[in-house]
């Protein structure tokens, strides 16, 4: 069967998007493949379609449980029943059934942590894995923008599973990071498919203003004039709340905030409301976005500058997944980098945490406040040093040095991000050259260093009337009652 | 709103517990100490009702109460209410309608599972009836499985009608505001459920008030569903396998099983490779939670009487004060055990 025909029958698309077919052909030929596709470029088709051609199961490793669940949900919506997500929240009953029938599943999603479990390893070893997929593969590299130490062990796990062909996928990996991926996963004769990170339908604007108040005024202006739905990224939880309240107070409807400190159900409600266009605007931290598969986001505003260009490219990439014209606007005011700098440093373990961890191990969590990122890094560094250094003092000194090196590296990443704002060159060209690529063609609406200006980019906000709430009795009746069937 | 909730807890604790204890109580820490505290001081209803609370927020609320001169410090991070504080609390309690059915300890985590099932059932039926595709509002495998099994081979239209009627009956027995909050939290074919914040904005009230009122409605609904299977067959089905009789920490549960088999504290400590102190903690936790657990094998009747008498006379639950009053021949373990049991019986 032709691949196109298979694509149409399974996914309902007539044609492949850029790069998909070439990647799939290499995967089906059982080559190791490293693929870099632009954000929203249809990465999942690259392993889901082979899942219907190859015999055996496709194992997909993904960094975030929520990301995994989204993918599983989408597959199920398409009628695929033979899919499962392995994570530590799986109820016992299902776990038992899954362990017994693992070969039954066409797609097995797993977190790297669960792959450490001997129980699951044993079960996976006994079935035929036709393809080993690593999603968001930049998480492998210590120098990737979202380093997950657990990803480092994937090379060994792949070997354990009898070295099935591997497909590593990412949207944002510089050359160094790509080399790290190849080395860690031990890819041999790797076929690299590197497509441009550029998203031509997203116009890019950077604005430097005099004060925070002016930034707020700009945000308000955009919320009033731009066609939604939109997203506003801020660096801290507190700022997302401040922004949402401010916009609401100014009469903007359909605004909510989203951050990692919220109750999980409330967070889900906001995400679903946004997906269903019940909300026009979400003020969020970078906790929002991964796995949110919303096609019609028309603009992304950055109220603070991201800590590095990779993160920026990921975040603006949530706009315009439907291919229609969209906007990315970054607002900067003097001193923003200091705030970002202190947030970055708060993600590194402190000397006190290192000392306490060496003395008390995991109990340290009930002694001092320690966030998730600090915890991951601390674990990774101590584990790594313990195999080399001899005395505790030596380990502590080495870790201190490693933390300093990381701080240094993060600072230089932030400097690059900042210089992106101030270089007098085309913003799009700067992004592309950061990933050692070249821009083939500039779109008509490029960036505010080129010919593009917001005025020529006509947007008009049309607010749809919000359905009024007519009391609980009426609401309950509407829920369960369909007049067509009575 | 948070400051009133804090005021309420501080009033019950009466200076005998610190701010940290309030924090553990409201966030529902499953430690023997916190579980006992909630019983001794009759604070079961607020156990675990504010799980996302941060210590910082609580400290800020305490600062505000100090500034209002509604509380004064008696010890490091322990406070008692001033006359003005007591008056403010009294005033507030008159409006705190959500305390009527709120029972955080009894329904801890079960209310969440109940709500997951109920709201996913509502969402599914509403979409089936209106022939809509939808994305499940919760991501909870056990809930998916339950809803799938429950809806299997049932007529969605008839079930939707019946569930509508059950919810209508419940809502009709609530205030207009309570029924509105509950309904707005539901997700249907045309509307994703509103967040507490959105409901609060609509009703011009506090999000925490909405959250607590919502929980109070859930607890009320669960109680009725549990007791009236004929009146609420669907809701009864949602809840029947969720309610468990006792809530013990896992480790205490194991100790309890050994106790039932007739082992002594020392034996259990040996078997489980734990310190006798730890096993004693478990016994206290069991006494506080298991109604028909007798403490007679651990405390002589004479000692029990003395402890109760001292606690009543001194109006205290502080171990040190009671120990000073009853004398050294009675151990702290015995005092804790008696207080735990006393708290259990006065609470039920
Ligand atoms: Zn340009």
Coordinates of N, CA and C in Angstrom, one line a residue, chain A residues 65-67 69-73 76-78 84-85 87 89-91 94 97 241 245 248 254-257 261-276 278-279 291 369 466-467 469 471-485, chain B residues 51-52 112 115-116 119 121-123 125-127 129-131 133-142 144-145 148 157 159-161 163-164 167-168 171-172 175-176 179-180 182-198 201-202 207 211 214:
Chain A
X65 N 4.2 13.4 31.8 CA 3.0 12.6 31.9 C 1.8 13.2 31.2
X66 N 1.7 14.5 31.3 CA 0.5 15.2 30.7 C 0.6 15.1 29.2
X67 N 1.8 15.2 28.7 CA 2.1 15.2 27.2 C 1.7 13.8 26.7
X69 N -0.4 11.7 28.1 CA -1.9 11.5 28.2 C -2.6 12.2 27.1
X70 N -2.1 13.4 26.7 CA -2.7 14.1 25.5 C -2.6 13.2 24.3
X71 N -1.5 12.7 24.1 CA -1.3 11.9 22.8 C -2.2 10.6 22.9
X72 N -2.3 10.0 24.0 CA -3.1 8.8 24.1 C -4.6 9.2 23.9
X73 N -5.0 10.3 24.4 CA -6.3 10.8 24.2 C -6.6 11.0 22.8
X76 N -7.0 7.8 21.0 CA -8.3 7.1 21.3 C -9.5 7.8 20.6
X77 N -9.4 9.1 20.5 CA -10.4 9.9 19.8 C -10.5 9.4 18.4
X78 N -9.4 9.0 17.8 CA -9.4 8.5 16.4 C -9.8 7.1 16.3
X84 N -1.6 2.5 25.2 CA -1.6 2.6 26.7 C -0.5 3.5 27.1
X85 N -0.7 4.2 28.2 CA 0.4 5.1 28.8 C 0.8 4.5 30.1
X87 N 2.5 4.8 33.5 CA 3.1 5.7 34.4 C 2.7 5.2 35.8
X89 N 0.9 6.3 38.0 CA -0.5 6.5 38.5 C -1.5 5.4 38.0
X90 N -1.0 4.5 37.2 CA -1.8 3.5 36.7 C -2.5 2.6 37.8
X91 N -3.8 2.5 37.8 CA -4.4 1.7 38.9 C -3.9 0.3 38.8
X94 N -5.4 -2.3 36.3 CA -5.0 -2.1 34.9 C -3.5 -2.4 34.7
X97 N -3.3 -6.1 34.2 CA -3.7 -6.5 32.9 C -2.7 -6.1 31.8
X241 N -1.2 35.9 37.5 CA -2.4 36.3 38.2 C -2.7 37.8 38.1
X245 N -6.0 39.5 36.2 CA -6.8 40.4 37.0 C -6.9 41.8 36.4
X248 N -9.0 41.7 33.2 CA -10.4 41.6 33.6 C -10.9 42.9 34.1
X254 N -13.3 36.7 29.1 CA -12.7 35.4 28.7 C -11.2 35.3 29.0
X255 N -10.8 35.8 30.1 CA -9.4 35.8 30.5 C -9.2 34.8 31.7
X256 N -8.2 34.0 31.7 CA -7.9 33.3 32.9 C -6.4 33.1 33.0
X257 N -5.9 32.7 34.2 CA -4.5 32.4 34.3 C -4.2 31.0 34.6
X261 N 1.1 26.2 40.3 CA 0.7 26.2 41.7 C -0.7 25.9 41.9
X262 N -1.5 25.8 40.8 CA -3.0 25.7 40.9 C -3.3 24.2 41.2
X263 N -4.5 24.0 41.8 CA -5.1 22.7 42.0 C -5.2 22.1 40.6
X264 N -5.0 20.8 40.5 CA -4.9 20.1 39.2 C -6.2 20.2 38.4
X265 N -7.3 20.1 39.1 CA -8.6 20.1 38.4 C -8.9 21.5 37.9
X266 N -8.6 22.5 38.7 CA -8.8 23.9 38.2 C -7.9 24.2 36.9
X267 N -6.7 23.6 37.0 CA -5.8 23.8 35.8 C -6.4 23.1 34.6
X268 N -7.0 21.9 34.8 CA -7.6 21.2 33.6 C -8.7 22.0 33.1
X269 N -9.5 22.6 33.9 CA -10.7 23.3 33.5 C -10.2 24.5 32.6
X270 N -9.2 25.2 33.0 CA -8.7 26.3 32.2 C -8.2 25.8 30.9
X271 N -7.5 24.7 30.9 CA -6.9 24.2 29.6 C -8.1 23.8 28.7
X272 N -9.1 23.1 29.2 CA -10.2 22.7 28.3 C -11.0 23.9 27.8
X273 N -11.2 24.9 28.7 CA -12.0 26.0 28.3 C -11.2 26.7 27.1
X274 N -9.9 26.8 27.2 CA -9.1 27.4 26.2 C -9.2 26.6 24.9
X275 N -9.1 25.3 25.0 CA -9.3 24.4 23.8 C -10.6 24.6 23.1
X276 N -11.6 24.8 23.9 CA -13.0 24.8 23.4 C -13.4 26.3 23.0
X278 N -13.8 28.7 24.9 CA -14.6 29.3 25.9 C -13.8 30.4 26.6
X279 N -12.5 30.4 26.4 CA -11.6 31.4 26.9 C -10.9 32.0 25.7
X291 N 2.0 19.9 24.9 CA 0.8 19.0 24.8 C -0.5 19.7 24.5
X369 N 13.1 23.8 51.8 CA 12.3 23.9 50.6 C 13.2 23.6 49.4
X466 N -21.4 35.9 24.6 CA -21.3 34.8 25.5 C -22.7 34.4 25.9
X467 N -22.9 33.1 25.9 CA -24.2 32.6 26.3 C -24.5 32.9 27.8
X469 N -26.0 32.7 31.5 CA -26.4 31.6 32.4 C -27.8 31.9 33.0
X471 N -29.7 30.4 35.3 CA -30.1 29.7 36.5 C -29.8 28.2 36.5
X472 N -29.7 27.6 37.6 CA -29.2 26.2 37.7 C -30.3 25.3 37.1
X473 N -31.5 25.6 37.2 CA -32.6 24.6 36.8 C -32.5 24.5 35.3
X474 N -32.5 25.7 34.6 CA -32.4 25.7 33.2 C -31.1 25.1 32.7
X475 N -30.1 25.3 33.4 CA -28.8 24.8 33.0 C -28.8 23.2 33.0
X476 N -29.3 22.7 34.1 CA -29.3 21.3 34.3 C -30.2 20.6 33.2
X477 N -31.3 21.3 32.8 CA -32.2 20.8 31.8 C -31.5 20.7 30.5
X478 N -30.8 21.8 30.1 CA -30.1 21.9 28.8 C -29.0 20.7 28.7
X479 N -28.4 20.4 29.9 CA -27.4 19.4 29.9 C -27.9 18.1 29.4
X480 N -29.0 17.7 29.9 CA -29.5 16.3 29.7 C -30.6 16.2 28.7
X481 N -31.0 17.3 28.2 CA -32.2 17.3 27.4 C -31.9 17.7 26.0
X482 N -32.3 16.9 25.0 CA -32.1 17.3 23.6 C -33.4 17.3 22.9
X483 N -33.9 18.5 22.5 CA -35.2 18.6 22.0 C -35.4 17.8 20.7
X484 N -34.4 17.6 20.0 CA -34.5 16.9 18.7 C -35.0 15.4 18.9
X485 N -34.8 14.9 20.1 CA -35.1 13.5 20.3 C -36.3 13.3 21.2
Chain B
X51 N -5.9 22.0 50.0 CA -4.7 21.3 49.7 C -3.6 22.1 49.0
X52 N -4.0 23.2 48.3 CA -3.0 24.0 47.6 C -2.5 25.1 48.5
X112 N -13.0 13.6 46.0 CA -12.5 13.9 44.7 C -12.8 12.8 43.8
X115 N -16.4 13.0 42.8 CA -16.6 14.1 41.9 C -16.1 13.7 40.5
X116 N -15.0 13.1 40.4 CA -14.5 12.7 39.1 C -15.5 11.8 38.4
X119 N -18.8 13.9 37.6 CA -18.7 14.9 36.6 C -18.4 14.3 35.2
X121 N -19.4 11.3 34.3 CA -20.7 10.7 33.9 C -21.6 11.7 33.3
X122 N -21.7 12.9 33.9 CA -22.5 14.0 33.4 C -22.0 14.4 32.1
X123 N -20.7 14.6 32.0 CA -20.1 15.1 30.7 C -20.4 14.1 29.6
X125 N -22.8 11.7 29.4 CA -24.2 11.6 29.1 C -24.7 12.8 28.3
X126 N -24.3 14.0 28.7 CA -24.7 15.2 28.1 C -24.2 15.2 26.6
X127 N -23.0 14.7 26.4 CA -22.5 14.7 25.0 C -23.2 13.6 24.2
X129 N -26.2 12.5 24.6 CA -27.6 13.0 24.3 C -27.6 14.0 23.2
X130 N -26.6 14.8 23.2 CA -26.5 15.9 22.2 C -25.6 15.5 21.0
X131 N -25.2 14.2 21.0 CA -24.4 13.7 19.9 C -23.2 14.6 19.6
X133 N -18.9 15.0 20.0 CA -17.6 14.4 20.4 C -17.0 15.3 21.5
X134 N -16.2 14.6 22.4 CA -15.7 15.4 23.5 C -14.4 14.8 24.0
X135 N -13.6 15.7 24.7 CA -12.4 15.2 25.4 C -12.8 15.1 26.9
X136 N -12.5 14.0 27.5 CA -12.9 13.8 28.9 C -12.2 14.9 29.8
X137 N -13.0 15.5 30.7 CA -12.5 16.6 31.5 C -11.5 16.2 32.6
X138 N -11.5 14.9 32.9 CA -10.5 14.4 33.9 C -9.6 13.4 33.2
X139 N -8.3 13.3 33.6 CA -7.5 12.3 33.1 C -7.2 11.4 34.3
X140 N -8.0 10.4 34.4 CA -7.9 9.6 35.6 C -8.4 8.2 35.2
X141 N -7.4 7.3 34.9 CA -7.7 6.0 34.3 C -8.8 5.2 35.1
X142 N -8.7 5.2 36.4 CA -9.6 4.4 37.2 C -11.0 5.0 37.0
X144 N -12.1 6.7 34.2 CA -12.5 6.3 32.9 C -13.1 4.9 32.9
X145 N -12.4 4.0 33.6 CA -12.8 2.6 33.6 C -14.1 2.4 34.3
X148 N -17.0 3.9 32.0 CA -17.2 3.0 30.9 C -18.0 1.8 31.3
X157 N -30.3 8.0 27.0 CA -31.4 9.0 27.2 C -32.1 8.8 28.5
X159 N -31.0 7.2 31.1 CA -30.1 7.5 32.2 C -29.9 9.0 32.4
X160 N -29.8 9.7 31.3 CA -29.6 11.2 31.5 C -30.8 11.8 32.2
X161 N -32.0 11.3 31.8 CA -33.2 11.8 32.4 C -33.2 11.5 33.9
X163 N -30.7 10.8 35.9 CA -29.6 11.5 36.6 C -30.0 13.0 36.8
X164 N -30.6 13.5 35.8 CA -31.1 14.9 35.9 C -32.1 15.0 37.1
X167 N -30.2 14.8 40.4 CA -29.5 16.1 40.7 C -30.4 17.2 41.0
X168 N -31.6 17.2 40.3 CA -32.6 18.2 40.6 C -33.1 18.1 42.0
X171 N -30.4 19.5 44.3 CA -30.2 20.9 44.2 C -31.4 21.7 44.8
X172 N -32.6 21.1 44.6 CA -33.8 21.7 45.2 C -33.8 21.9 46.7
X175 N -29.7 25.8 48.9 CA -30.0 27.2 48.6 C -29.7 27.5 47.1
X176 N -30.3 28.6 46.7 CA -30.1 29.0 45.3 C -28.6 29.1 44.9
X179 N -26.8 25.6 44.8 CA -27.2 24.9 43.6 C -26.5 25.5 42.4
X180 N -26.4 26.8 42.4 CA -25.7 27.5 41.2 C -24.2 27.1 41.2
X182 N -22.8 24.5 42.3 CA -22.6 23.1 41.9 C -22.8 22.9 40.4
X183 N -23.9 23.5 39.9 CA -24.2 23.3 38.5 C -23.1 23.9 37.6
X184 N -22.6 25.1 38.0 CA -21.6 25.7 37.2 C -20.3 25.0 37.2
X185 N -20.0 24.2 38.2 CA -18.8 23.4 38.2 C -18.9 22.2 37.2
X186 N -20.1 21.8 36.9 CA -20.3 20.6 36.0 C -19.9 21.0 34.5
X187 N -19.4 20.0 33.8 CA -19.1 20.2 32.4 C -20.2 19.5 31.5
X188 N -20.7 20.2 30.5 CA -21.8 19.7 29.7 C -21.3 19.7 28.2
X189 N -22.2 19.3 27.3 CA -21.9 19.3 25.9 C -21.5 20.7 25.4
X190 N -22.0 21.7 26.0 CA -21.8 23.1 25.5 C -20.9 24.0 26.4
X191 N -20.6 23.5 27.5 CA -19.8 24.4 28.4 C -18.9 23.6 29.3
X192 N -17.6 24.0 29.3 CA -16.7 23.4 30.2 C -16.9 24.0 31.6
X193 N -16.9 23.2 32.6 CA -17.1 23.6 34.0 C -16.3 24.9 34.3
X194 N -16.9 25.8 35.1 CA -16.2 27.0 35.5 C -15.2 26.7 36.6
X195 N -14.2 27.5 36.7 CA -13.3 27.4 37.9 C -13.9 28.1 39.1
X196 N -13.4 27.9 40.3 CA -13.8 28.6 41.4 C -13.7 30.1 41.3
X197 N -12.6 30.5 40.7 CA -12.4 31.9 40.5 C -13.5 32.5 39.6
X198 N -13.8 31.8 38.5 CA -14.8 32.3 37.6 C -16.2 32.4 38.2
X201 N -16.2 35.3 40.6 CA -16.3 36.6 39.9 C -17.8 36.8 39.6
X202 N -18.5 35.8 39.1 CA -19.9 35.9 38.7 C -20.8 36.2 39.9
X207 N -13.1 33.2 46.0 CA -13.0 31.9 45.4 C -12.9 30.8 46.5
X211 N -15.1 27.4 46.8 CA -14.5 26.1 46.9 C -15.1 25.3 48.1
X214 N -18.7 24.4 47.5 CA -18.8 23.3 46.6 C -18.5 22.0 47.3

